[in-house]
């Protein structure tokens, strides 16, 4: 009750009116749940160079998924996904420095279906 009152008072005083992203949808709501979302945000925010391969491959996967909608052809989508999937499989096979890799390859047909729907 006390916290609810404090929040209500802050709202009445307009303390939440100028928050970044106000009125915009939450980023990533259209993506599947990712238990390591905070790692991806950290990599993006801090522009971390030389991240362990198991973390760098997560970023590469995210970037590939972001590029799918703008691909010029189905063949380009397939090449893009195949390329990142090869890297994911290689990292998953090897014992690499850093946290273990739980990154799953992208399902090619899902990416193609997504590209066609755009």
XYZ file of N, CA and C in Angstrom:
354
model
N 0.826 -1.195 0.000
C 0.000 0.000 0.000
C 0.868 1.256 0.000
N 1.930 1.239 0.786
C 2.809 2.405 0.864
C 3.480 2.661 -0.496
N 3.962 1.591 -1.121
C 4.627 1.741 -2.413
C 3.633 2.202 -3.473
N 2.426 1.649 -3.449
C 1.394 2.073 -4.397
C 1.109 3.562 -4.254
N 1.070 4.030 -3.016
C 0.822 5.451 -2.778
C 1.977 6.294 -3.329
N 3.206 5.841 -3.111
C 4.362 6.585 -3.613
C 4.363 6.645 -5.142
N 4.009 5.541 -5.766
C 3.945 5.525 -7.231
C 2.859 6.464 -7.727
N 1.704 6.414 -7.110
C 0.587 7.282 -7.494
C 0.974 8.749 -7.343
N 1.622 9.098 -6.219
C 2.049 10.486 -5.998
C 3.073 10.924 -7.035
N 4.002 10.039 -7.370
C 5.010 10.368 -8.384
C 4.350 10.585 -9.745
N 3.344 9.763 -10.061
C 2.614 9.941 -11.316
C 1.895 11.283 -11.333
N 1.256 11.628 -10.214
C 0.529 12.896 -10.128
C 1.469 14.085 -10.262
N 2.702 13.936 -9.795
C 3.692 15.015 -9.891
C 4.359 15.050 -11.273
N 4.053 14.048 -12.115
C 4.615 14.028 -13.464
C 6.040 13.503 -13.532
N 6.477 12.799 -12.517
C 7.859 12.324 -12.486
C 8.147 11.225 -13.512
N 7.103 10.590 -14.044
C 7.294 9.539 -15.041
C 7.028 10.039 -16.462
N 6.717 11.307 -16.630
C 6.269 11.831 -17.920
C 7.339 11.846 -19.004
N 8.605 12.014 -18.649
C 9.656 12.166 -19.659
C 10.606 10.978 -19.719
N 10.128 9.805 -19.385
C 10.998 8.625 -19.421
C 11.298 8.230 -20.861
N 12.531 7.758 -21.125
C 12.865 7.339 -22.488
C 11.960 6.183 -22.921
N 11.525 6.235 -24.159
C 10.686 5.172 -24.696
C 9.218 5.300 -24.357
N 8.837 6.386 -23.695
C 7.434 6.553 -23.309
C 6.542 6.557 -24.550
N 5.492 5.763 -24.498
C 4.545 5.697 -25.596
C 4.986 4.782 -26.731
N 6.144 4.146 -26.595
C 6.651 3.247 -27.631
C 6.509 1.812 -27.144
N 6.363 0.879 -28.080
C 6.250 -0.533 -27.665
C 7.569 -1.019 -27.065
N 7.476 -1.996 -26.199
C 8.670 -2.583 -25.606
C 9.430 -3.358 -26.671
N 10.728 -3.135 -26.728
C 11.562 -3.802 -27.726
C 11.628 -5.299 -27.449
N 11.589 -6.083 -28.506
C 11.777 -7.519 -28.391
C 10.551 -8.329 -28.038
N 9.381 -7.701 -27.929
C 8.186 -8.458 -27.569
C 7.792 -9.473 -28.634
N 8.214 -9.236 -29.868
C 7.858 -10.145 -30.957
C 8.844 -11.296 -31.101
N 9.865 -11.330 -30.269
C 10.877 -12.387 -30.343
C 10.583 -13.470 -29.312
N 11.075 -14.691 -29.590
C 10.903 -15.763 -28.595
C 11.658 -15.420 -27.309
N 11.201 -15.984 -26.187
C 11.852 -15.721 -24.906
C 13.301 -16.178 -24.954
N 14.189 -15.352 -24.439
C 15.614 -15.665 -24.390
C 16.084 -15.436 -22.966
N 16.448 -16.506 -22.285
C 16.888 -16.403 -20.897
C 18.160 -15.595 -20.722
N 18.885 -15.373 -21.807
C 20.132 -14.602 -21.732
C 19.959 -13.215 -22.347
N 18.746 -12.683 -22.324
C 18.471 -11.390 -22.941
C 19.373 -10.300 -22.402
N 19.675 -10.386 -21.119
C 20.497 -9.344 -20.495
C 21.914 -9.357 -21.055
N 22.413 -10.525 -21.458
C 23.753 -10.595 -22.039
C 23.758 -9.891 -23.387
N 22.720 -10.156 -24.198
C 22.630 -9.489 -25.500
C 22.536 -7.974 -25.340
N 21.741 -7.522 -24.368
C 21.622 -6.078 -24.128
C 22.971 -5.494 -23.709
N 23.695 -6.214 -22.859
C 25.010 -5.754 -22.417
C 25.969 -5.663 -23.594
N 25.980 -6.690 -24.444
C 26.861 -6.665 -25.612
C 26.543 -5.481 -26.511
N 25.264 -5.226 -26.732
C 24.859 -4.092 -27.568
C 25.215 -2.760 -26.918
N 24.836 -2.612 -25.653
C 25.019 -1.341 -24.961
C 26.485 -0.986 -24.792
N 27.288 -1.960 -24.415
C 28.704 -1.706 -24.129
C 29.589 -1.885 -25.350
N 28.997 -2.333 -26.464
C 29.752 -2.583 -27.687
C 31.020 -3.367 -27.365
N 30.813 -4.486 -26.696
C 31.930 -5.292 -26.208
C 32.671 -5.923 -27.379
N 33.960 -5.697 -27.411
C 34.830 -6.289 -28.417
C 35.530 -7.483 -27.783
N 35.794 -8.472 -28.568
C 36.521 -9.619 -28.070
C 35.742 -10.437 -27.055
N 34.430 -10.449 -27.186
C 33.597 -11.241 -26.280
C 33.920 -12.718 -26.498
N 33.735 -13.525 -25.476
C 33.943 -14.963 -25.666
C 33.104 -15.459 -26.842
N 33.607 -16.444 -27.568
C 32.888 -16.924 -28.759
C 31.449 -17.336 -28.473
N 31.195 -17.880 -27.289
C 29.836 -18.326 -26.969
C 28.875 -17.157 -26.821
N 29.388 -15.992 -26.463
C 28.535 -14.805 -26.394
C 28.479 -14.101 -27.745
N 29.605 -14.067 -28.442
C 29.647 -13.404 -29.750
C 28.704 -14.087 -30.736
N 28.557 -15.415 -30.637
C 27.688 -16.115 -31.581
C 26.227 -15.765 -31.332
N 25.870 -15.471 -30.088
C 24.497 -15.037 -29.791
C 24.211 -13.717 -30.500
N 25.175 -12.828 -30.459
C 25.014 -11.532 -31.122
C 24.927 -11.724 -32.641
N 25.760 -12.611 -33.192
C 25.727 -12.871 -34.631
C 24.368 -13.441 -35.043
N 23.797 -14.303 -34.202
C 22.478 -14.882 -34.495
C 21.414 -13.790 -34.506
N 21.455 -12.925 -33.488
C 20.493 -11.809 -33.415
C 20.590 -10.925 -34.661
N 21.825 -10.598 -35.056
C 22.030 -9.734 -36.219
C 21.511 -10.400 -37.497
N 21.708 -11.700 -37.608
C 21.202 -12.421 -38.789
C 19.675 -12.352 -38.836
N 19.039 -12.570 -37.694
C 17.571 -12.503 -37.650
C 17.063 -11.103 -37.983
N 17.802 -10.078 -37.590
C 17.402 -8.706 -37.905
C 17.560 -8.414 -39.399
N 18.490 -9.097 -40.060
C 18.739 -8.860 -41.491
C 17.781 -9.629 -42.401
N 17.144 -10.680 -41.883
C 16.254 -11.506 -42.706
C 15.176 -10.672 -43.411
N 14.446 -9.802 -42.717
C 13.354 -9.077 -43.396
C 13.810 -8.205 -44.565
N 15.061 -7.764 -44.558
C 15.532 -6.865 -45.620
C 16.307 -7.585 -46.715
N 16.368 -8.907 -46.642
C 17.074 -9.676 -47.672
C 16.381 -9.487 -49.014
N 17.171 -9.515 -50.080
C 16.627 -9.266 -51.410
C 15.991 -10.465 -52.075
N 16.307 -11.661 -51.572
C 15.756 -12.860 -52.190
C 15.732 -13.998 -51.177
N 14.981 -15.037 -51.531
C 14.933 -16.219 -50.671
C 16.316 -16.864 -50.569
N 17.043 -16.862 -51.674
C 18.395 -17.435 -51.676
C 19.307 -16.683 -50.705
N 19.148 -15.368 -50.659
C 19.942 -14.562 -49.735
C 19.594 -14.904 -48.282
N 18.317 -15.110 -47.995
C 17.888 -15.508 -46.645
C 18.528 -16.844 -46.280
N 18.451 -17.792 -47.195
C 19.010 -19.124 -46.939
C 20.527 -19.058 -46.721
N 21.234 -18.272 -47.530
C 22.683 -18.129 -47.370
C 23.028 -17.495 -46.023
N 22.289 -16.458 -45.666
C 22.516 -15.762 -44.407
C 22.329 -16.709 -43.221
N 21.213 -17.429 -43.225
C 20.907 -18.347 -42.124
C 21.889 -19.514 -42.108
N 22.198 -20.068 -43.276
C 23.151 -21.177 -43.319
C 24.518 -20.754 -42.780
N 24.948 -19.546 -43.134
C 26.246 -19.062 -42.667
C 26.319 -18.950 -41.153
N 25.307 -18.351 -40.546
C 25.333 -18.191 -39.085
C 25.106 -19.542 -38.410
N 24.305 -20.414 -39.004
C 24.084 -21.738 -38.416
C 25.367 -22.564 -38.396
N 26.193 -22.449 -39.438
C 27.481 -23.155 -39.451
C 28.356 -22.690 -38.283
N 28.371 -21.402 -38.045
C 29.166 -20.847 -36.940
C 28.612 -21.313 -35.593
N 27.289 -21.326 -35.460
C 26.658 -21.771 -34.210
C 27.030 -23.230 -33.940
N 26.912 -24.068 -34.956
C 27.229 -25.493 -34.773
C 28.697 -25.697 -34.404
N 29.567 -24.894 -35.000
C 30.998 -25.005 -34.690
C 31.256 -24.630 -33.225
N 30.689 -23.525 -32.770
C 30.864 -23.095 -31.375
C 30.276 -24.125 -30.423
N 29.109 -24.676 -30.755
C 28.459 -25.659 -29.890
C 29.258 -26.963 -29.810
N 30.009 -27.284 -30.865
C 30.813 -28.504 -30.883
C 32.089 -28.374 -30.063
N 32.630 -27.176 -30.007
C 33.927 -26.959 -29.372
C 33.772 -26.562 -27.919
N 34.756 -26.881 -27.134
C 34.813 -26.374 -25.761
C 35.489 -25.009 -25.851
N 34.724 -23.969 -25.736
C 35.251 -22.615 -25.917
C 35.370 -21.909 -24.571
N 36.168 -20.841 -24.568
C 36.276 -20.009 -23.371
C 34.948 -19.312 -23.122
N 34.688 -19.010 -21.878
C 33.478 -18.282 -21.526
C 32.362 -19.230 -21.131
N 31.162 -18.680 -20.991
C 30.021 -19.511 -20.588
C 29.696 -20.522 -21.677
N 29.046 -21.620 -21.303
C 28.693 -22.619 -22.323
C 27.708 -22.048 -23.332
N 27.758 -22.584 -24.533
C 26.857 -22.119 -25.580
C 25.552 -22.910 -25.543
N 24.466 -22.184 -25.464
C 23.136 -22.793 -25.552
C 22.404 -22.244 -26.779
N 23.151 -21.599 -27.661
C 22.568 -20.977 -28.838
C 22.127 -22.048 -29.828
N 20.873 -21.970 -30.206
C 20.309 -22.930 -31.158
C 20.385 -22.347 -32.566
N 20.655 -23.207 -33.552
C 20.636 -22.733 -34.940
C 19.253 -22.192 -35.302
N 19.223 -21.324 -36.278
C 17.974 -20.761 -36.786
C 17.328 -21.802 -37.701
N 16.037 -21.995 -37.579
C 15.321 -22.908 -38.472
C 15.153 -22.180 -39.812
N 15.802 -22.712 -40.831
C 15.846 -22.053 -42.135
C 14.446 -21.782 -42.671
N 13.574 -22.779 -42.612
C 12.229 -22.610 -43.173
C 11.429 -21.551 -42.416
N 11.664 -21.410 -41.104
C 10.992 -20.353 -40.339
C 11.473 -18.982 -40.810
N 12.770 -18.854 -41.061
C 13.322 -17.582 -41.534
C 12.772 -17.242 -42.914
N 12.688 -18.241 -43.784
C 12.146 -18.008 -45.134
C 10.673 -17.604 -45.042
N 9.925 -18.302 -44.196
C 8.501 -17.974 -44.013
C 8.346 -16.543 -43.493
N 9.190 -16.155 -42.566
C 9.163 -14.792 -42.016
C 9.482 -13.767 -43.115
N 10.468 -14.080 -43.939
C 10.858 -13.174 -45.021
C 9.712 -13.016 -46.021
N 9.069 -14.133 -46.359
C 7.954 -14.072 -47.309
C 6.777 -13.245 -46.752
N 6.568 -13.323 -45.442
C 5.437 -12.625 -44.815
C 5.651 -11.117 -44.747
N 6.853 -10.662 -44.893
C 7.116 -9.223 -44.761
C 6.451 -8.468 -45.831
